[in-house]
XYZ file of C-alpha atoms in Angstrom:
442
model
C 18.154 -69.599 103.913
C 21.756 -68.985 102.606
C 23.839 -72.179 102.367
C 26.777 -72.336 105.000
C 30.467 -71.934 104.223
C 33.873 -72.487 105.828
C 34.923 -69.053 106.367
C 38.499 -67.535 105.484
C 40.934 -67.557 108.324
C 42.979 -64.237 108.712
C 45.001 -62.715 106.390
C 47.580 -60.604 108.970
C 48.925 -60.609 112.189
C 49.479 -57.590 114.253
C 51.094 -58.219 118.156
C 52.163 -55.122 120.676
C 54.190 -54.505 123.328
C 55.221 -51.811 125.714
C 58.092 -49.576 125.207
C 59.653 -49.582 128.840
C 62.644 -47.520 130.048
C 62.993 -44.983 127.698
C 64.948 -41.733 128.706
C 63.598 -38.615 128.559
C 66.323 -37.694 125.720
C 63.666 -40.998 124.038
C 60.629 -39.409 124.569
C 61.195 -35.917 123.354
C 62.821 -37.202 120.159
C 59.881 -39.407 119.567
C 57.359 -36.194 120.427
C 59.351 -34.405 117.685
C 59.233 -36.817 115.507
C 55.562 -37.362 115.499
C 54.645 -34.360 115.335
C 57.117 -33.610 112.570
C 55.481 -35.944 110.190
C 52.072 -35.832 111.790
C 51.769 -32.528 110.028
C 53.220 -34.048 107.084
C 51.054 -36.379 107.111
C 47.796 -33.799 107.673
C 49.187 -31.247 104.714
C 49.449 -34.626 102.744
C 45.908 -35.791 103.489
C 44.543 -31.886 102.681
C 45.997 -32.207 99.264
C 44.717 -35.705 98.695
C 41.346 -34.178 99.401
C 41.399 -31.471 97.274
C 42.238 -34.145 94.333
C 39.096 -36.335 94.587
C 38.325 -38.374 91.747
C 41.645 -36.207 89.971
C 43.901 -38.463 91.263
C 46.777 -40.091 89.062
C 49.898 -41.355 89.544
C 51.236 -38.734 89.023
C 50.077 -36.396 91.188
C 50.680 -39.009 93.916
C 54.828 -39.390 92.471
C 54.576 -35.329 93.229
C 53.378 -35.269 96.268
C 55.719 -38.239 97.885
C 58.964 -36.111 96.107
C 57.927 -32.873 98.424
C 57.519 -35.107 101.615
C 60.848 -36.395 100.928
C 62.544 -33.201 100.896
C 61.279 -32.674 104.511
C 61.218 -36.403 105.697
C 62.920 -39.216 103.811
C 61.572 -41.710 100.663
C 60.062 -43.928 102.979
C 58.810 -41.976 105.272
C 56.937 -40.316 102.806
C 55.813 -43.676 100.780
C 54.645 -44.216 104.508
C 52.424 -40.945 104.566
C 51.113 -41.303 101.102
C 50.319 -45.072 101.218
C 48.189 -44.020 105.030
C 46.644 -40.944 102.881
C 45.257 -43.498 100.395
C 44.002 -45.583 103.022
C 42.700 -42.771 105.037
C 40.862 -41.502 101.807
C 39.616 -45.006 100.764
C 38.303 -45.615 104.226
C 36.183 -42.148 103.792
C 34.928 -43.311 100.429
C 33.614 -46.897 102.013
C 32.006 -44.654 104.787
C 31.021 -42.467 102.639
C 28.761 -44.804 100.419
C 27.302 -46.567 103.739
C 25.750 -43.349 104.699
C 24.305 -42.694 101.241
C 22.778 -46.185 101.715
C 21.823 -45.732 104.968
C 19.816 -42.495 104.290
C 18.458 -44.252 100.950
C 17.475 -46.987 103.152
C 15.074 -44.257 105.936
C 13.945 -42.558 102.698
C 12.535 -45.385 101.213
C 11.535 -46.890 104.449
C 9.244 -43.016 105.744
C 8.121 -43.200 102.173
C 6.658 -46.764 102.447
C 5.084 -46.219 105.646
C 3.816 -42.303 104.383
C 2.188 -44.129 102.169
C -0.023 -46.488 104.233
C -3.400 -45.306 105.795
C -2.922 -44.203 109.788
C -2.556 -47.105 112.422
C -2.311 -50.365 109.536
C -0.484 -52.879 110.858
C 3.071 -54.236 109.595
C 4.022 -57.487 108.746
C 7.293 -59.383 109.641
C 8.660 -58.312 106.590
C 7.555 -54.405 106.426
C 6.820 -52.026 109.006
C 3.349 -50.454 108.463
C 1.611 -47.298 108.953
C 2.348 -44.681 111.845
C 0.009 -44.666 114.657
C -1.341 -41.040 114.860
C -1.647 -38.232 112.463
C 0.408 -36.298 114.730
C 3.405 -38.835 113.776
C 2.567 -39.026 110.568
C 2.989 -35.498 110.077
C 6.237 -35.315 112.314
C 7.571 -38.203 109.827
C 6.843 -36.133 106.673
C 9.007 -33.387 108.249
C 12.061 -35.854 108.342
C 11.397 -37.222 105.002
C 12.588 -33.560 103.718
C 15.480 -33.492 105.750
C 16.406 -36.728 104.878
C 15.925 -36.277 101.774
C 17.930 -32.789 101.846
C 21.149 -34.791 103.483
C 20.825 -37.348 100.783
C 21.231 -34.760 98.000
C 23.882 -33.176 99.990
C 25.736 -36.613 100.413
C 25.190 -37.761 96.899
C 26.572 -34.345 95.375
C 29.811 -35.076 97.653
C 29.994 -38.500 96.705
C 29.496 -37.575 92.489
C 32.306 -34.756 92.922
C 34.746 -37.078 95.028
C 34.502 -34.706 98.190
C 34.834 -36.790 101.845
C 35.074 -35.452 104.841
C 38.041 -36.248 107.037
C 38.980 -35.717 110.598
C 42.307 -36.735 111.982
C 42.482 -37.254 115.628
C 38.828 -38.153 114.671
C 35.887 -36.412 114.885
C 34.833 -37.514 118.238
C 37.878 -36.500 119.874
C 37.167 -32.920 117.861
C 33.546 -32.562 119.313
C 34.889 -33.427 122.799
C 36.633 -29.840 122.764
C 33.445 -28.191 122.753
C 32.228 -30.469 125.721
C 35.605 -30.680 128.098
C 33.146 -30.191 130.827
C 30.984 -33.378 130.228
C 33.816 -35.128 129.084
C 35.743 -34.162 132.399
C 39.122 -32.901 130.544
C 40.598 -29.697 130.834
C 41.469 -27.922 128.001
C 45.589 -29.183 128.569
C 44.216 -32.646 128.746
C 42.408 -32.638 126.011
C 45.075 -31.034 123.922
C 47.583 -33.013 125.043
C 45.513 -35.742 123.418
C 44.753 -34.337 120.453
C 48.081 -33.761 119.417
C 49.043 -37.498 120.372
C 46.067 -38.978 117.937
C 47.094 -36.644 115.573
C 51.060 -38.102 115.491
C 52.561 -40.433 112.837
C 55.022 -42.997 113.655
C 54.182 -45.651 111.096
C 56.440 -47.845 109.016
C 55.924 -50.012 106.357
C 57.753 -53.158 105.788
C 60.605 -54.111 103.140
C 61.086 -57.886 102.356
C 65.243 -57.765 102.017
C 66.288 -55.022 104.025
C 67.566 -54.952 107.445
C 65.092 -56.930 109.856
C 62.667 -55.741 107.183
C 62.289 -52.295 107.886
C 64.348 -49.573 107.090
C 62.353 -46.997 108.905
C 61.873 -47.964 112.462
C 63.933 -51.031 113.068
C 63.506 -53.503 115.427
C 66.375 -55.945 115.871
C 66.097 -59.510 117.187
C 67.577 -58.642 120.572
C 64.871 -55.913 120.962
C 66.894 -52.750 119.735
C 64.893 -50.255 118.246
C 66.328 -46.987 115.805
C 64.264 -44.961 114.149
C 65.566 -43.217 111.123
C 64.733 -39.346 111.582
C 63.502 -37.190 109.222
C 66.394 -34.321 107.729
C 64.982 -31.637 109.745
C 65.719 -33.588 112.953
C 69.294 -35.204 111.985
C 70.678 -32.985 114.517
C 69.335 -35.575 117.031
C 71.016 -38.405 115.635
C 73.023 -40.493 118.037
C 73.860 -43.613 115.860
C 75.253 -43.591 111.837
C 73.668 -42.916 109.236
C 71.064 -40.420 111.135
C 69.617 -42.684 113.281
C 68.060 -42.900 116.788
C 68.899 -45.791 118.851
C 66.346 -46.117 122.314
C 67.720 -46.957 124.957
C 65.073 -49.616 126.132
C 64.671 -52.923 125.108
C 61.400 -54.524 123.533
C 60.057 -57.938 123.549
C 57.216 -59.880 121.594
C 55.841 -61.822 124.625
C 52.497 -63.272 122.151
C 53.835 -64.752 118.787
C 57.460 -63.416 119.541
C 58.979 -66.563 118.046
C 57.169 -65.933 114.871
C 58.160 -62.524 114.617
C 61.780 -63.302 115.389
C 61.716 -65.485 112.617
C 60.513 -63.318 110.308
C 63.234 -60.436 111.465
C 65.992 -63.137 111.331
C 65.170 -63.862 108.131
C 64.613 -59.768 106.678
C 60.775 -60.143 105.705
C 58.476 -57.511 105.695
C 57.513 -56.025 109.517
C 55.195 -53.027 109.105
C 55.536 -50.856 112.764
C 53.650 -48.412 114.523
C 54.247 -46.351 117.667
C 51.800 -44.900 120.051
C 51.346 -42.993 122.912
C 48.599 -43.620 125.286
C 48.207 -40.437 126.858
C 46.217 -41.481 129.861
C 48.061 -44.690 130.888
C 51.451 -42.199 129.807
C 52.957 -44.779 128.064
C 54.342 -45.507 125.012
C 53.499 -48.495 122.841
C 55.281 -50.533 119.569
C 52.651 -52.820 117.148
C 54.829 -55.090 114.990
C 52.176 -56.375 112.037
C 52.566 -58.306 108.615
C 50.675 -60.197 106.345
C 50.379 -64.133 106.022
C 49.171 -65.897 103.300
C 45.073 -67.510 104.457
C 45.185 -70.688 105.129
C 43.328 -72.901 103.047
C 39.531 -73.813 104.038
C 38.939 -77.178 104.711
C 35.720 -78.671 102.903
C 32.465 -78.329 104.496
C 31.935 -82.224 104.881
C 35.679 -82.349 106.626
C 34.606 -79.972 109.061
C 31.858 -81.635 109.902
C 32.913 -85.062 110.491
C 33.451 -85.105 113.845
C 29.772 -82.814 114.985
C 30.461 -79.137 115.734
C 30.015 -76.678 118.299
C 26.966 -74.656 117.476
C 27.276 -70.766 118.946
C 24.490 -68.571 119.096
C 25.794 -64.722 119.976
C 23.674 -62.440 122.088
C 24.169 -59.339 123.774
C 25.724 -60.328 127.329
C 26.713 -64.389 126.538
C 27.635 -66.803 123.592
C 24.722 -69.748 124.107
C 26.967 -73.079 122.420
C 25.711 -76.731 122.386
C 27.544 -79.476 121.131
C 25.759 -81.326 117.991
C 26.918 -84.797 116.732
C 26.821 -85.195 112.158
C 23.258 -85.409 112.033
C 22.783 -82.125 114.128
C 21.471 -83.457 117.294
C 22.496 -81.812 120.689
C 24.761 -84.051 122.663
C 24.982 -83.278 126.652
C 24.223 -79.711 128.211
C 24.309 -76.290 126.448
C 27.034 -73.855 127.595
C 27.024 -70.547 128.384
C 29.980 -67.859 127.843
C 29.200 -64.910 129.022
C 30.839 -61.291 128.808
C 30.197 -57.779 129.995
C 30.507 -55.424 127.654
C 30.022 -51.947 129.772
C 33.128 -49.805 130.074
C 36.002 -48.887 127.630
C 36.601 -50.455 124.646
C 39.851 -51.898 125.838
C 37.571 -53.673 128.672
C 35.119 -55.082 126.058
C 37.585 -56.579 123.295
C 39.073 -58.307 126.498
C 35.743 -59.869 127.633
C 35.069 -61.087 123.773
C 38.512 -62.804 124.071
C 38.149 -64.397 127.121
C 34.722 -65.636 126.460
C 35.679 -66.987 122.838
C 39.114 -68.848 125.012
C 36.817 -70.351 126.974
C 34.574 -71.391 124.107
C 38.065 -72.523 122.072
C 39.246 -74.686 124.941
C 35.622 -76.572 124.999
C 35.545 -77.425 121.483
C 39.247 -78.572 121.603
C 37.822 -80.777 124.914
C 35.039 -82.142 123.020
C 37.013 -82.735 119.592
C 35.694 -81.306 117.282
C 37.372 -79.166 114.351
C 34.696 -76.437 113.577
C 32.533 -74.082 115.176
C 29.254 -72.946 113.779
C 28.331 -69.287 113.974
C 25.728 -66.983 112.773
C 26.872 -64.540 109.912
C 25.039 -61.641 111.513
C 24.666 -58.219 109.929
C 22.285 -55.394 111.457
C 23.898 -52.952 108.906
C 20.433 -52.606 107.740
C 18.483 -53.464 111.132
C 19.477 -50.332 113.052
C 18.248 -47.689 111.216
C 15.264 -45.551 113.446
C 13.032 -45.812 110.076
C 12.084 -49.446 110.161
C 11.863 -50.053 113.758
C 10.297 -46.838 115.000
C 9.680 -46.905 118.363
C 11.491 -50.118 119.252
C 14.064 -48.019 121.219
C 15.324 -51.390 122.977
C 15.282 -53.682 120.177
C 17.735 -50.874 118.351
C 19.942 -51.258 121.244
C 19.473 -54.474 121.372
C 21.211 -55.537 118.313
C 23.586 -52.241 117.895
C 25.135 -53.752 121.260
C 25.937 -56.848 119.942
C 29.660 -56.958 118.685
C 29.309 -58.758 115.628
C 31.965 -57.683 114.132
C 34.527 -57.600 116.095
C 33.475 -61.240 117.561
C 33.805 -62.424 113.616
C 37.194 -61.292 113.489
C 38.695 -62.514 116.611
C 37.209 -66.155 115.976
C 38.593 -66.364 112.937
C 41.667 -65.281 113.779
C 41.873 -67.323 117.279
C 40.525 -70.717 115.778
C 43.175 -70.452 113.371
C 45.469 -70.902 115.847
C 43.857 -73.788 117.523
C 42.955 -75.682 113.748
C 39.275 -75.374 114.548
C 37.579 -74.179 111.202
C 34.808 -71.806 111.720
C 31.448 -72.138 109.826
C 29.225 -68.879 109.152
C 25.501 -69.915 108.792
C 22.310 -67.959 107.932
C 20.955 -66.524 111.328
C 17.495 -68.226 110.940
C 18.969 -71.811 111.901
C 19.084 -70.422 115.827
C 15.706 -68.089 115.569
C 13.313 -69.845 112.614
C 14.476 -73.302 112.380
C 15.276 -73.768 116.227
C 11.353 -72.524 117.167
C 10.181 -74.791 114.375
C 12.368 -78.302 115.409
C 13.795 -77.806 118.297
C 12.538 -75.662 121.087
C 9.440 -78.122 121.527
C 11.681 -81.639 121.798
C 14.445 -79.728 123.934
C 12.352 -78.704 126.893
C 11.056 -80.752 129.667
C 10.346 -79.817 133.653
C 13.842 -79.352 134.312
C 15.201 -77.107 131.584
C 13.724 -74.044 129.706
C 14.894 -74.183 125.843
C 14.056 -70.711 124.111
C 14.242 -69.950 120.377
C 17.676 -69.018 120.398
């Protein structure tokens, strides 16, 4: 099993608000804005494309000097620097498909290979259970194989794919019915996704951003682009809204930083079904330092085991016996993703405010991965077990414990998955249950 380890807290803070009371003077300029540079920012990304692996500095110098002719410098170091991160983010994607379709290859090829109806192991699958599958399977091993030489060739030449707006919101046009849009709706959407109104920060300028500032009494101006100076109502061809914003979470923190004219990277959006308009305020911080292993676990930790619907957490003392009851935090994860990332918080608040009750300063959670466990090659007909463990949010439970413990001083501890499954069958299951309670594996 792999050895356990403190994990990193986070390395950047990002907190939103609403923009409230804005005229409609505010709203139109911001429309025109965004769209302004959102096509600026799709001709940019077109042209990044085309470069590939061809990219220099110098052909990135060239294209930021013909955005600033139609925006400003930093609106166009803006545009180039979300290009690069656009592109990268293609690339990463990009090389997780190749793997992925590596991964069914080698898997159909394995189990091609076995005589009809042999049984797996808990380590490999094994042979398919009629010839009629078997057949069916060799079919897909040619198209698989077919994609994979497709995806490879675009991978060797530097070629990626790119949607902005995103590709789901593209397919959704030619489904407004099942979708239950209308073709304004849908547009009207579109368009919004496809805006940018993105700043990045400057340590020593103004409040730290030169772009879209945000003063410490809440003002915000936004410096427009040259096409739109005509819309200027403050010096220098700025916008000035005429609502005021506030920081409610961390607002002390980011007053600090604009008192003090460090970096404050900003980003507004429009949320076109809610028909309001929201301001992100983000920067980085520098990760704290991990405590030691044996420091973290000198006063027992909370041991978490994640599952699809709860978060299963006992207390253990230094040796690693359970003390008390187990706990149960559980969360519904149905509905819009805005109505899932609030049920992970709330259940991980609840699990917070328990291990600050109980004292100790880590929590112990599994470093889960089923990068490699979802594919429809290795588990075959195990249509539940797929959904199973794609339903479980892994990742975006690792990344709001870090960043939540870190505000609470309670380390967090990533072990290897087999201490709740493996070892807890093996040692514990047995000795934990009696008449009145029902210990499983997990």
């Amino acid at each position: 099993m792999a050895a356990p380890f403190v994990a990193l807290g986070p390395s950047g803070v990002a907190i939103r608000t609403r923009l409230k009371h804005l005229s409609p003077g505010d709203e139109k300029v911001l429309r025109l804005v965004g769209g302004h540079l959102g096509s600026l920012a799709s001709r940019d990304l077109a042209v990044r494309c085309r470069d590939g692996l061809e990219h220099t500095t110098d052909t990135w110098a060239a294209r930021k000097r013909e955005l600033t002719a139609e925006s400003s410098s930093r609106w166009a170091g803006s545009i180039t620097k979300a290009t690069h991160d656009q592109w990268a983010l293609a690339r990463r994607g990009q090389l997780a498909h190749v793997q992925g379709l590596e991964a069914g290859v080698r898997t159909i090829a394995h189990r091609l290979s076995l005589p009809v109806g042999e049984k797996g192991t808990k380590r490999a699958p094994g042979g398919y259970r009629s010839k009629q599958e078997w057949f069916t399977k060799t079919r897909r091993l040619h198209l698989l194989n077919d994609r994979l030489e497709q995806a490879q060739a675009d991978r060797e030449a530097g070629r990626v794919h790119v949607v902005r707006g995103g590709k789901r919101l593209a397919r959704t046009r030619h489904n407004l019915d099942a979708a239950g849009l209308t073709e304004t709706q849908w547009r009207q959407r579109w368009e919004a996704e496809r805006w940018f109104l993105q700043a990045d920060g400057e340590s020593g300028k103004r409040y730290g951003n030169e772009t879209i500032r945000v003063s410490p009494d809440g003002e915000v101006s936004i410096r427009l682009p040259a096409p739109l100076a005509e819309y200027a109502n403050a010096p220098h061809g700025r916008y000035v809204l005429a609502g005021r914003v506030g920081f409610p979470h961390r607002g002390a923190e980011w007053a600090d930083r604009v008192a003090a004219n460090r970096a404050v990277a900003y980003r507004i959006h429009y949320d076109v079904l809610r028909d309001r308009w929201y301001l992100t305020a983000s920067w980085q911080i520098p990760p704290a330092q991990t405590i030691p292993l044996t420091a973290a676990l000198a006063h027992g930790v909370i041991a978490v085991d994640t599952n699809t619907d709860h978060l299963a957490a006992w207390r253990l003392d230094t040796c690693g016996n359970p003390i008390g009851n187990p706990r149960r935090f559980s969360y519904d994860l149905a509905g819009t993703s805005g109505h899932r990332d609030a049920q992970v918080r709330h259940a991980l608040t609840r699990l917070l405010n328990w291990a600050k009750s109980c004292g100790v300063k880590a929590i112990a959670v599994e470093d889960l991965d089923f990068t490699a466990e979802k594919t429809r090659e290795k588990h075959g007909r195990k249509k539940r077990f797929r959904q199973l463990i794609s339903g479980m949010p892994t990742g975006r439970l690792r990344v709001r414990l870090t960043s939540m413990a870190d505000q609470t001083d309670i380390a967090v501890i990533a072990v290897d998955p087999a201490y709740t499954s493996r070892w807890g069958a093996q040692h514990w299951q047995k000795p934990l249950t009696s008449t009145t309670r029902k210990t499983t594996r997990h």
